[in-house]
mmCIF file of C-alpha atoms in Angstrom:
data_model
loop_
_atom_site.group_PDB
_atom_site.id
_atom_site.type_symbol
_atom_site.label_atom_id
_atom_site.label_comp_id
_atom_site.label_asym_id
_atom_site.label_seq_id
_atom_site.Cartn_x
_atom_site.Cartn_y
_atom_site.Cartn_z
ATOM 1 C CA MET Q 1 105.387 -91.336 142.170
ATOM 2 C CA ALA Q 2 108.184 -89.128 141.084
ATOM 3 C CA LYS Q 3 110.255 -89.934 137.739
ATOM 4 C CA THR Q 4 113.835 -91.463 137.925
ATOM 5 C CA PHE Q 5 115.828 -89.781 135.274
ATOM 6 C CA LYS Q 6 118.866 -91.267 133.421
ATOM 7 C CA ASN Q 7 121.754 -89.701 131.472
ATOM 8 C CA LEU Q 8 121.300 -89.152 127.764
ATOM 9 C CA ILE Q 9 124.435 -90.318 126.311
ATOM 10 C CA ALA Q 10 125.138 -91.016 122.632
ATOM 11 C CA GLY Q 11 121.468 -90.817 122.006
ATOM 12 C CA GLU Q 12 120.433 -93.347 124.764
ATOM 13 C CA TRP Q 13 119.083 -93.078 128.227
ATOM 14 C CA VAL Q 14 121.491 -94.847 130.478
ATOM 15 C CA ALA Q 15 121.768 -95.386 134.194
ATOM 16 C CA PRO Q 16 124.655 -93.669 135.949
ATOM 17 C CA SER Q 17 127.953 -95.880 136.346
ATOM 18 C CA THR Q 18 127.463 -95.569 140.062
ATOM 19 C CA GLY Q 19 124.009 -96.926 140.002
ATOM 20 C CA ALA Q 20 123.243 -94.118 142.490
ATOM 21 C CA TYR Q 21 120.550 -91.466 142.322
ATOM 22 C CA PHE Q 22 119.806 -88.270 144.339
ATOM 23 C CA GLU Q 23 116.480 -86.739 145.046
ATOM 24 C CA ASN Q 24 115.721 -83.195 144.034
ATOM 25 C CA ARG Q 25 112.991 -81.407 145.987
ATOM 26 C CA ASN Q 26 110.797 -78.340 145.377
ATOM 27 C CA PRO Q 27 112.560 -75.910 147.803
ATOM 28 C CA ALA Q 28 109.255 -74.072 148.247
ATOM 29 C CA ASP Q 29 107.432 -77.392 149.203
ATOM 30 C CA THR Q 30 110.065 -80.140 150.381
ATOM 31 C CA ALA Q 31 107.249 -82.554 150.428
ATOM 32 C CA ASP Q 32 107.251 -82.220 146.549
ATOM 33 C CA LEU Q 33 109.722 -84.586 145.132
ATOM 34 C CA VAL Q 34 110.720 -83.130 141.616
ATOM 35 C CA GLY Q 35 112.554 -86.395 140.669
ATOM 36 C CA ARG Q 36 115.434 -88.876 141.229
ATOM 37 C CA PHE Q 37 118.365 -87.991 139.244
ATOM 38 C CA PRO Q 38 121.659 -89.689 138.175
ATOM 39 C CA ASP Q 39 124.406 -89.311 140.776
ATOM 40 C CA SER Q 40 127.043 -89.511 137.879
ATOM 41 C CA ASP Q 41 130.784 -89.786 138.097
ATOM 42 C CA ARG Q 42 133.880 -89.322 135.904
ATOM 43 C CA ARG Q 43 133.039 -92.416 133.820
ATOM 44 C CA ASP Q 44 129.536 -90.991 132.856
ATOM 45 C CA VAL Q 45 131.088 -87.486 132.023
ATOM 46 C CA ASP Q 46 133.910 -88.977 129.836
ATOM 47 C CA ALA Q 47 131.312 -91.157 127.984
ATOM 48 C CA ALA Q 48 129.123 -87.962 127.376
ATOM 49 C CA VAL Q 49 132.163 -85.723 126.305
ATOM 50 C CA ARG Q 50 133.343 -88.678 123.964
ATOM 51 C CA SER Q 51 129.736 -88.722 122.370
ATOM 52 C CA GLY Q 52 129.638 -84.869 122.353
ATOM 53 C CA ARG Q 53 132.883 -84.767 120.211
ATOM 54 C CA ARG Q 54 131.622 -87.370 117.760
ATOM 55 C CA GLY Q 55 128.298 -85.482 117.480
ATOM 56 C CA PHE Q 56 130.195 -82.112 116.935
ATOM 57 C CA ALA Q 57 132.086 -83.559 114.153
ATOM 58 C CA LEU Q 58 128.804 -84.533 112.472
ATOM 59 C CA TRP Q 59 127.134 -81.272 113.342
ATOM 60 C CA SER Q 60 130.159 -79.293 111.807
ATOM 61 C CA ARG Q 61 129.637 -80.991 108.353
ATOM 62 C CA THR Q 62 125.879 -80.270 108.465
ATOM 63 C CA PRO Q 63 125.117 -77.329 105.985
ATOM 64 C CA ALA Q 64 124.572 -73.899 107.733
ATOM 65 C CA PRO Q 65 121.089 -73.576 106.327
ATOM 66 C CA VAL Q 66 120.056 -77.025 107.819
ATOM 67 C CA ARG Q 67 121.766 -76.075 111.078
ATOM 68 C CA GLY Q 68 119.830 -72.792 111.099
ATOM 69 C CA ASP Q 69 116.531 -74.595 110.305
ATOM 70 C CA VAL Q 70 117.194 -76.999 113.363
ATOM 71 C CA LEU Q 71 117.855 -73.927 115.604
ATOM 72 C CA ARG Q 72 114.981 -72.091 114.465
ATOM 73 C CA ARG Q 73 112.752 -75.357 115.260
ATOM 74 C CA VAL Q 74 114.205 -75.342 118.753
ATOM 75 C CA GLY Q 75 113.435 -71.630 119.121
ATOM 76 C CA ASP Q 76 109.922 -72.433 118.205
ATOM 77 C CA LEU Q 77 109.425 -75.188 120.668
ATOM 78 C CA LEU Q 78 110.923 -73.044 123.384
ATOM 79 C CA VAL Q 79 108.172 -70.460 122.559
ATOM 80 C CA GLU Q 80 105.365 -73.011 122.363
ATOM 81 C CA ARG Q 81 106.434 -74.520 125.683
ATOM 82 C CA LYS Q 82 107.735 -71.470 127.457
ATOM 83 C CA GLU Q 83 105.104 -71.506 130.265
ATOM 84 C CA ALA Q 84 105.626 -75.221 131.000
ATOM 85 C CA ILE Q 85 109.408 -74.940 130.927
ATOM 86 C CA ALA Q 86 109.409 -71.856 133.281
ATOM 87 C CA GLY Q 87 106.928 -73.676 135.752
ATOM 88 C CA ALA Q 88 109.201 -76.610 135.710
ATOM 89 C CA MET Q 89 112.256 -74.475 136.552
ATOM 90 C CA THR Q 90 110.443 -72.658 139.303
ATOM 91 C CA ARG Q 91 109.353 -75.890 140.838
ATOM 92 C CA GLU Q 92 112.880 -77.245 140.673
ATOM 93 C CA MET Q 93 115.001 -74.200 141.679
ATOM 94 C CA GLY Q 94 112.545 -72.113 143.740
ATOM 95 C CA LYS Q 95 112.994 -69.144 141.491
ATOM 96 C CA VAL Q 96 109.934 -66.779 140.878
ATOM 97 C CA LEU Q 97 108.043 -67.564 137.887
ATOM 98 C CA ALA Q 98 108.896 -64.177 136.364
ATOM 99 C CA GLU Q 99 112.482 -64.779 136.619
ATOM 100 C CA THR Q 100 112.253 -68.302 135.032
ATOM 101 C CA ARG Q 101 110.201 -66.926 132.192
ATOM 102 C CA GLY Q 102 113.145 -64.394 131.589
ATOM 103 C CA ASP Q 103 115.687 -67.421 131.797
ATOM 104 C CA VAL Q 104 113.479 -69.305 128.904
ATOM 105 C CA GLN Q 105 113.320 -65.999 127.030
ATOM 106 C CA GLU Q 106 117.086 -65.753 127.009
ATOM 107 C CA GLY Q 107 117.274 -69.082 125.556
ATOM 108 C CA ILE Q 108 115.026 -68.099 122.773
#
């Protein structure tokens, strides 16, 4: 059974305000249901933006060396998980694996 995802807003996984979800299928194999994703509306976007603004204020007060350490760790995780992330992107979007590997590499 495919996973049903929620919105991550203010550090919490929350259902969309609409209560509705849409299915995302692998374009190369439409029998392969990647997952069910929130069909969010303006209320969800507004809540996420408010949360992002609060987070930005906190992040801005974080010393640069600490921010650098966090970003370095994110880069390390992307390197460690590059193949899995690229595979998931290929499954979801239908891009060729070489291209999604490049997309992940750009993020690193």
